[in-house]
Amino acid sequence: MMISPEKILAEYWKFTSFRVPQKEIITCVLENKDAIALLPTGGGKSICFQIPALAKKGVCIVVSPLIALMQDQVSNLKKRNIKAVTIPSGSNQNEIVTLFDQIKFGKVKFLYISPERLQSPLIQQKIKELDVNLIAIDEAHCISEWGHDFRPSYRNIKILKEILPVVPFIALTATANKKVLADISNNLQLSNHQTFKKSFFRENLAYQVFKIEDKLGRLLQIFTKTKVPAIIYVNSRKKTEELANFLNANNFKSTFYHAGLSTLEKQTAFNDWMTEKKPIIIATNAFGMGIDKPNVGLVIHYNLPSSTENYVQETGRAGRNEEKSFGVLLYNENDIYLQQQQTENSIPSILEVKAVHQKLYQFFRIANGELLEETFSFNFLEFCKKYNFQVLKTDIILKLLVNYGIIEMNTSFNKRATLKVIGTHYTILNFSKNNSAFKNFINVLLRTYGGLFEDEIKIDEFFLAKKAGITSTQVIKNLKILKEQHLVTYTPVNGTISLTFLLPREDDKTINRFSKEIKQFLYLKKEKAIHFIKFVTNNKVCRSTQLLSYFDEEKESTCGICDVCIGNKKIDTKHLPSKIIALLKEKRELSSKEISSLLNIIEKDILIHLHVLLSEDEIAINNQNKFQLKI
């Protein structure tokens, strides 16, 4: 007898009920029907395929576009004691065969796989041998060339329809319009499917766009007034650190997160934010996957995102607990100019794509017609410097080469540090005896990891820190000292990039095969940036109305809580002077900006009444240029 979805939800997720329309989607899949699910960010897409897969005998194949996204989902399932695997980058034939045996005989419930991997005849054969109960296509908008992240390899997922003709499909996405949904349906050959759409309208989320010069001052105002967990998105790694330092200096506990941090640093920043030891996190858009924090009350965009889809996904991380929350975007004329310039400068020509592609093979000394089936360690900045390539443009070109299945790249491919004791039992214990500060640490180390004297063992510095009762930074420092004393070999997490070539070197011929699609992709990238600037600068139409229209959704009424709707409400100026005086009684002294922020009324309307109150000798300006009651 099949276990009910509600029991599975309670056992593994500790929830008592489903959100709309999760139950309907799960029922459809359990009836062996195909489904397309369009659920905005935070709508709980994963549960829609994970629960039916757990309810049925067999394994669920999940097609996902990013290695990091797959690893994150596998990690989350393992935390719930659900067996899930992905195929590690660079796996050889024997390792793949062993992995599939593990899936077949080890009661594994989920196999996460990239669309590029599906093209392997070996993997296709191995999939045929599995008892597959469901095929889930995550980020399904990647199938469509009209989607914001088109990946041609997604077009080949339909091979699974041929291999497993009776297994149901579920395609999931958070961002798709009618054109994209039709593309998904046609390409996957879903003839008798149901489409489930949850409205993009978030009644508890106030979109607020402010044109402002003093962004730092506005941040201080916001955090003085709003005491909720927050995310601030910026467009550079350097800015994450600068803003975190600025907020910390002003007594707002903050941390920062970007792709350049080590695994350990990312984990520490994430944990500090999740536990609200530091409730504000400043991040690049690398921060997004695996965020399951319902009480985020504020998402601030300090810089402009590159598209409406990115903006909706990122602001959608606020208010998942259904409480009132805010998506605040701060911009000025310079931001608009820089966005336009960056769009122009970052979109490569086909000739530039060909040049980077050719030099990549040349960089690793690969001859024409040759395909080396090995994984290389790739220093991106060294590559750009050697061939005088622009960093931003080259980064986009490499992503294109990944998207078109020409190369495979993985950052931080050595995600776990390794350690081996090379000293004898006597020397390590003697060192411990003579260095009392190390005694407890060495005892914990040897108790935690067996076999350190025989083999190189993968270790987790964060876990060691918890067991030893010290910081992870101290753990790394201790291990480096032990290495200097020639007692251990220690290899920290390697943050470089691993690169695998998937096609033999054919230079222009390879790119020519994809040139039409690449041009279309780059044209759409430019169009999406232009559209987002129009959204930002349009302060006449309700923000929610604009966003819903972009996703082909109509709503008769306005949201009532965005900056446009609030600005359109008639301001009750009759009682404004008495409100200002009451505020100054409470706060003693305030600038016009602070009064504007606290009363939620635009500054120019506040200034009119301040001048009247000054002329009537009700208030005065002090030597700090702030307003206070007349003494």
Short mmCIF file of N, CA, C and O in Angstrom, two decimals, residues 128-201:
data_model
loop_
_atom_site.label_atom_id
_atom_site.label_comp_id
_atom_site.label_asym_id
_atom_site.label_seq_id
_atom_site.Cartn_x
_atom_site.Cartn_y
_atom_site.Cartn_z
N LYS A 128 18.36 2.67 -18.32
CA LYS A 128 17.41 1.63 -18.75
C LYS A 128 17.32 0.49 -17.74
O LYS A 128 16.29 -0.15 -17.59
N GLU A 129 18.43 0.24 -17.06
CA GLU A 129 18.49 -0.88 -16.12
C GLU A 129 17.88 -0.54 -14.75
O GLU A 129 17.73 -1.42 -13.90
N LEU A 130 17.56 0.75 -14.53
CA LEU A 130 17.00 1.16 -13.24
C LEU A 130 15.48 1.05 -13.22
O LEU A 130 14.83 1.11 -14.27
N ASP A 131 14.92 0.91 -12.03
CA ASP A 131 13.47 0.97 -11.84
C ASP A 131 13.12 2.43 -11.56
O ASP A 131 13.12 2.88 -10.42
N VAL A 132 12.82 3.18 -12.64
CA VAL A 132 12.59 4.62 -12.52
C VAL A 132 11.10 4.89 -12.32
O VAL A 132 10.26 4.39 -13.06
N ASN A 133 10.77 5.69 -11.27
CA ASN A 133 9.35 5.97 -11.00
C ASN A 133 8.90 7.35 -11.45
O ASN A 133 7.72 7.62 -11.58
N LEU A 134 9.87 8.26 -11.70
CA LEU A 134 9.51 9.64 -12.08
C LEU A 134 10.72 10.34 -12.67
O LEU A 134 11.86 10.09 -12.26
N ILE A 135 10.48 11.21 -13.65
CA ILE A 135 11.55 12.06 -14.19
C ILE A 135 11.16 13.52 -13.93
O ILE A 135 10.09 13.98 -14.36
N ALA A 136 12.01 14.22 -13.19
CA ALA A 136 11.75 15.63 -12.85
C ALA A 136 12.76 16.51 -13.57
O ALA A 136 13.97 16.25 -13.50
N ILE A 137 12.27 17.51 -14.27
CA ILE A 137 13.16 18.46 -14.95
C ILE A 137 13.09 19.78 -14.21
O ILE A 137 12.09 20.50 -14.26
N ASP A 138 14.15 20.07 -13.45
CA ASP A 138 14.22 21.31 -12.68
C ASP A 138 14.70 22.44 -13.59
O ASP A 138 15.42 22.19 -14.56
N GLU A 139 14.33 23.68 -13.25
CA GLU A 139 14.69 24.85 -14.07
C GLU A 139 14.32 24.61 -15.54
O GLU A 139 15.11 24.84 -16.46
N ALA A 140 13.08 24.16 -15.77
CA ALA A 140 12.66 23.71 -17.10
C ALA A 140 12.63 24.83 -18.14
O ALA A 140 12.61 24.57 -19.34
N HIS A 141 12.66 26.11 -17.70
CA HIS A 141 12.69 27.23 -18.65
C HIS A 141 13.96 27.19 -19.51
O HIS A 141 14.00 27.81 -20.58
N CYS A 142 14.98 26.45 -19.05
CA CYS A 142 16.23 26.34 -19.81
C CYS A 142 16.00 25.63 -21.16
O CYS A 142 16.85 25.71 -22.06
N ILE A 143 14.86 24.93 -21.31
CA ILE A 143 14.53 24.25 -22.57
C ILE A 143 14.27 25.27 -23.67
O ILE A 143 14.55 25.01 -24.85
N SER A 144 13.72 26.42 -23.29
CA SER A 144 13.24 27.38 -24.30
C SER A 144 14.27 28.44 -24.64
O SER A 144 14.87 29.05 -23.76
N GLU A 145 14.43 28.69 -25.93
CA GLU A 145 15.36 29.75 -26.34
C GLU A 145 14.80 31.13 -25.98
O GLU A 145 15.50 32.14 -26.04
N TRP A 146 13.51 31.17 -25.57
CA TRP A 146 12.91 32.43 -25.11
C TRP A 146 13.05 32.58 -23.60
O TRP A 146 12.67 33.61 -23.03
N GLY A 147 13.54 31.56 -22.92
CA GLY A 147 13.74 31.63 -21.48
C GLY A 147 14.96 32.47 -21.15
O GLY A 147 15.78 32.75 -22.03
N HIS A 148 15.10 32.86 -19.88
CA HIS A 148 16.21 33.77 -19.53
C HIS A 148 17.53 33.04 -19.35
O HIS A 148 18.55 33.66 -19.14
N ASP A 149 17.53 31.72 -19.46
CA ASP A 149 18.77 30.96 -19.26
C ASP A 149 18.79 29.73 -20.18
O ASP A 149 18.96 28.61 -19.72
N PHE A 150 18.60 29.98 -21.47
CA PHE A 150 18.50 28.87 -22.44
C PHE A 150 19.76 28.02 -22.46
O PHE A 150 20.86 28.53 -22.52
N ARG A 151 19.57 26.70 -22.36
CA ARG A 151 20.68 25.74 -22.46
C ARG A 151 20.32 24.71 -23.52
O ARG A 151 19.40 23.89 -23.32
N PRO A 152 21.00 24.73 -24.64
CA PRO A 152 20.66 23.82 -25.73
C PRO A 152 20.63 22.35 -25.31
O PRO A 152 19.85 21.55 -25.84
N SER A 153 21.47 21.97 -24.33
CA SER A 153 21.51 20.56 -23.89
C SER A 153 20.16 20.13 -23.31
O SER A 153 19.82 18.94 -23.32
N TYR A 154 19.36 21.10 -22.83
CA TYR A 154 18.03 20.78 -22.30
C TYR A 154 17.10 20.27 -23.40
O TYR A 154 16.13 19.57 -23.13
N ARG A 155 17.41 20.65 -24.65
CA ARG A 155 16.59 20.20 -25.78
C ARG A 155 16.69 18.69 -25.99
O ARG A 155 15.85 18.09 -26.66
N ASN A 156 17.74 18.09 -25.42
CA ASN A 156 17.95 16.65 -25.64
C ASN A 156 17.42 15.78 -24.51
O ASN A 156 17.60 14.56 -24.53
N ILE A 157 16.76 16.40 -23.52
CA ILE A 157 16.23 15.62 -22.40
C ILE A 157 15.17 14.63 -22.87
O ILE A 157 14.98 13.57 -22.28
N LYS A 158 14.53 14.97 -23.99
CA LYS A 158 13.44 14.10 -24.50
C LYS A 158 13.93 12.69 -24.83
O LYS A 158 13.11 11.79 -25.02
N ILE A 159 15.26 12.48 -24.86
CA ILE A 159 15.78 11.12 -25.05
C ILE A 159 15.24 10.20 -23.96
O ILE A 159 15.04 9.00 -24.18
N LEU A 160 14.94 10.77 -22.79
CA LEU A 160 14.40 9.97 -21.69
C LEU A 160 12.99 9.45 -22.00
O LEU A 160 12.57 8.42 -21.48
N LYS A 161 12.26 10.18 -22.87
CA LYS A 161 10.93 9.71 -23.30
C LYS A 161 11.05 8.43 -24.12
O LYS A 161 10.19 7.55 -24.06
N GLU A 162 12.13 8.37 -24.90
CA GLU A 162 12.36 7.16 -25.73
C GLU A 162 12.84 6.00 -24.86
O GLU A 162 12.42 4.86 -25.04
N ILE A 163 13.72 6.30 -23.90
CA ILE A 163 14.28 5.26 -23.04
C ILE A 163 13.22 4.72 -22.07
O ILE A 163 13.14 3.51 -21.81
N LEU A 164 12.42 5.66 -21.51
CA LEU A 164 11.44 5.29 -20.47
C LEU A 164 10.06 5.83 -20.87
O LEU A 164 9.55 6.79 -20.27
N PRO A 165 9.41 5.24 -21.88
CA PRO A 165 8.18 5.82 -22.44
C PRO A 165 6.98 5.88 -21.50
O PRO A 165 6.10 6.71 -21.68
N VAL A 166 6.93 5.02 -20.47
CA VAL A 166 5.75 5.01 -19.60
C VAL A 166 5.96 5.75 -18.28
O VAL A 166 5.04 5.85 -17.47
N VAL A 167 7.15 6.26 -18.06
CA VAL A 167 7.45 6.96 -16.80
C VAL A 167 6.95 8.41 -16.89
O VAL A 167 7.21 9.10 -17.88
N PRO A 168 6.21 8.89 -15.87
CA PRO A 168 5.70 10.27 -15.93
C PRO A 168 6.81 11.32 -15.81
O PRO A 168 7.83 11.09 -15.16
N PHE A 169 6.58 12.48 -16.45
CA PHE A 169 7.49 13.62 -16.42
C PHE A 169 6.86 14.74 -15.60
O PHE A 169 5.66 14.98 -15.71
N ILE A 170 7.67 15.44 -14.83
CA ILE A 170 7.23 16.71 -14.24
C ILE A 170 8.29 17.76 -14.53
O ILE A 170 9.48 17.55 -14.24
N ALA A 171 7.89 18.86 -15.18
CA ALA A 171 8.80 19.96 -15.50
C ALA A 171 8.50 21.12 -14.56
O ALA A 171 7.34 21.52 -14.42
N LEU A 172 9.53 21.65 -13.91
CA LEU A 172 9.32 22.69 -12.89
C LEU A 172 10.13 23.94 -13.20
O LEU A 172 11.30 23.85 -13.62
N THR A 173 9.52 25.10 -12.99
CA THR A 173 10.23 26.36 -13.18
C THR A 173 9.60 27.45 -12.31
O THR A 173 8.44 27.35 -11.93
N ALA A 174 10.41 28.47 -12.01
CA ALA A 174 9.89 29.60 -11.22
C ALA A 174 9.63 30.81 -12.10
O ALA A 174 8.97 31.75 -11.69
N THR A 175 10.15 30.78 -13.33
CA THR A 175 10.03 31.96 -14.20
C THR A 175 9.76 31.52 -15.63
O THR A 175 10.66 31.03 -16.31
N ALA A 176 8.52 31.70 -16.09
CA ALA A 176 8.19 31.36 -17.48
C ALA A 176 6.92 32.08 -17.91
O ALA A 176 5.97 32.17 -17.13
N ASN A 177 6.91 32.58 -19.15
CA ASN A 177 5.68 33.13 -19.70
C ASN A 177 5.03 32.09 -20.61
O ASN A 177 5.49 30.95 -20.70
N LYS A 178 3.94 32.46 -21.30
CA LYS A 178 3.19 31.50 -22.12
C LYS A 178 4.06 30.86 -23.20
O LYS A 178 3.97 29.67 -23.48
N LYS A 179 4.90 31.68 -23.81
CA LYS A 179 5.77 31.21 -24.90
C LYS A 179 6.72 30.11 -24.40
O LYS A 179 6.93 29.09 -25.05
N VAL A 180 7.30 30.35 -23.23
CA VAL A 180 8.25 29.40 -22.64
C VAL A 180 7.53 28.11 -22.23
O VAL A 180 8.02 27.00 -22.48
N LEU A 181 6.34 28.23 -21.63
CA LEU A 181 5.58 27.04 -21.22
C LEU A 181 5.22 26.18 -22.43
O LEU A 181 5.29 24.95 -22.36
N ALA A 182 4.84 26.82 -23.54
CA ALA A 182 4.51 26.08 -24.77
C ALA A 182 5.75 25.35 -25.29
O ALA A 182 5.68 24.19 -25.72
N ASP A 183 6.90 26.03 -25.22
CA ASP A 183 8.17 25.42 -25.65
C ASP A 183 8.51 24.17 -24.82
O ASP A 183 8.96 23.16 -25.35
N ILE A 184 8.30 24.27 -23.50
CA ILE A 184 8.58 23.15 -22.59
C ILE A 184 7.71 21.95 -22.97
O ILE A 184 8.20 20.82 -23.13
N SER A 185 6.42 22.21 -23.16
CA SER A 185 5.47 21.16 -23.49
C SER A 185 5.81 20.49 -24.82
O SER A 185 5.84 19.25 -24.92
N ASN A 186 6.09 21.30 -25.84
CA ASN A 186 6.37 20.75 -27.18
C ASN A 186 7.67 19.97 -27.20
O ASN A 186 7.74 18.87 -27.76
N ASN A 187 8.71 20.53 -26.57
CA ASN A 187 10.00 19.87 -26.65
C ASN A 187 10.03 18.55 -25.89
O ASN A 187 10.66 17.59 -26.33
N LEU A 188 9.36 18.50 -24.75
CA LEU A 188 9.35 17.26 -23.95
C LEU A 188 8.28 16.27 -24.42
O LEU A 188 8.15 15.19 -23.86
N GLN A 189 7.54 16.71 -25.46
CA GLN A 189 6.49 15.85 -26.04
C GLN A 189 5.48 15.42 -24.97
O GLN A 189 5.13 14.24 -24.84
N LEU A 190 5.01 16.41 -24.20
CA LEU A 190 4.02 16.15 -23.16
C LEU A 190 2.62 16.34 -23.78
O LEU A 190 2.08 17.44 -23.82
N SER A 191 2.05 15.26 -24.30
CA SER A 191 0.80 15.37 -25.06
C SER A 191 -0.43 15.45 -24.17
O SER A 191 -1.39 16.12 -24.46
N ASN A 192 -0.39 14.76 -23.02
CA ASN A 192 -1.59 14.70 -22.18
C ASN A 192 -1.23 15.14 -20.75
O ASN A 192 -1.38 14.38 -19.80
N HIS A 193 -0.73 16.38 -20.65
CA HIS A 193 -0.23 16.84 -19.36
C HIS A 193 -1.17 17.87 -18.74
O HIS A 193 -2.04 18.42 -19.41
N GLN A 194 -0.96 18.11 -17.45
CA GLN A 194 -1.66 19.19 -16.75
C GLN A 194 -0.65 20.28 -16.41
O GLN A 194 0.49 19.98 -16.03
N THR A 195 -1.07 21.53 -16.57
CA THR A 195 -0.21 22.66 -16.20
C THR A 195 -0.75 23.31 -14.93
O THR A 195 -1.95 23.59 -14.84
N PHE A 196 0.14 23.51 -13.98
CA PHE A 196 -0.24 24.12 -12.70
C PHE A 196 0.52 25.44 -12.57
O PHE A 196 1.74 25.47 -12.69
N LYS A 197 -0.23 26.51 -12.35
CA LYS A 197 0.40 27.82 -12.21
C LYS A 197 -0.04 28.48 -10.92
O LYS A 197 -1.23 28.52 -10.63
N LYS A 198 0.93 28.95 -10.17
CA LYS A 198 0.61 29.75 -8.98
C LYS A 198 0.88 31.20 -9.34
O LYS A 198 1.90 31.50 -9.96
N SER A 199 -0.02 32.08 -8.97
CA SER A 199 0.13 33.49 -9.32
C SER A 199 1.46 34.04 -8.80
O SER A 199 1.93 33.68 -7.72
N PHE A 200 2.04 34.94 -9.58
CA PHE A 200 3.26 35.61 -9.15
C PHE A 200 2.97 36.72 -8.14
O PHE A 200 3.89 37.28 -7.56
N PHE A 201 1.70 37.01 -7.94
CA PHE A 201 1.34 38.09 -7.02
C PHE A 201 1.63 37.69 -5.58
O PHE A 201 1.20 36.64 -5.12
#
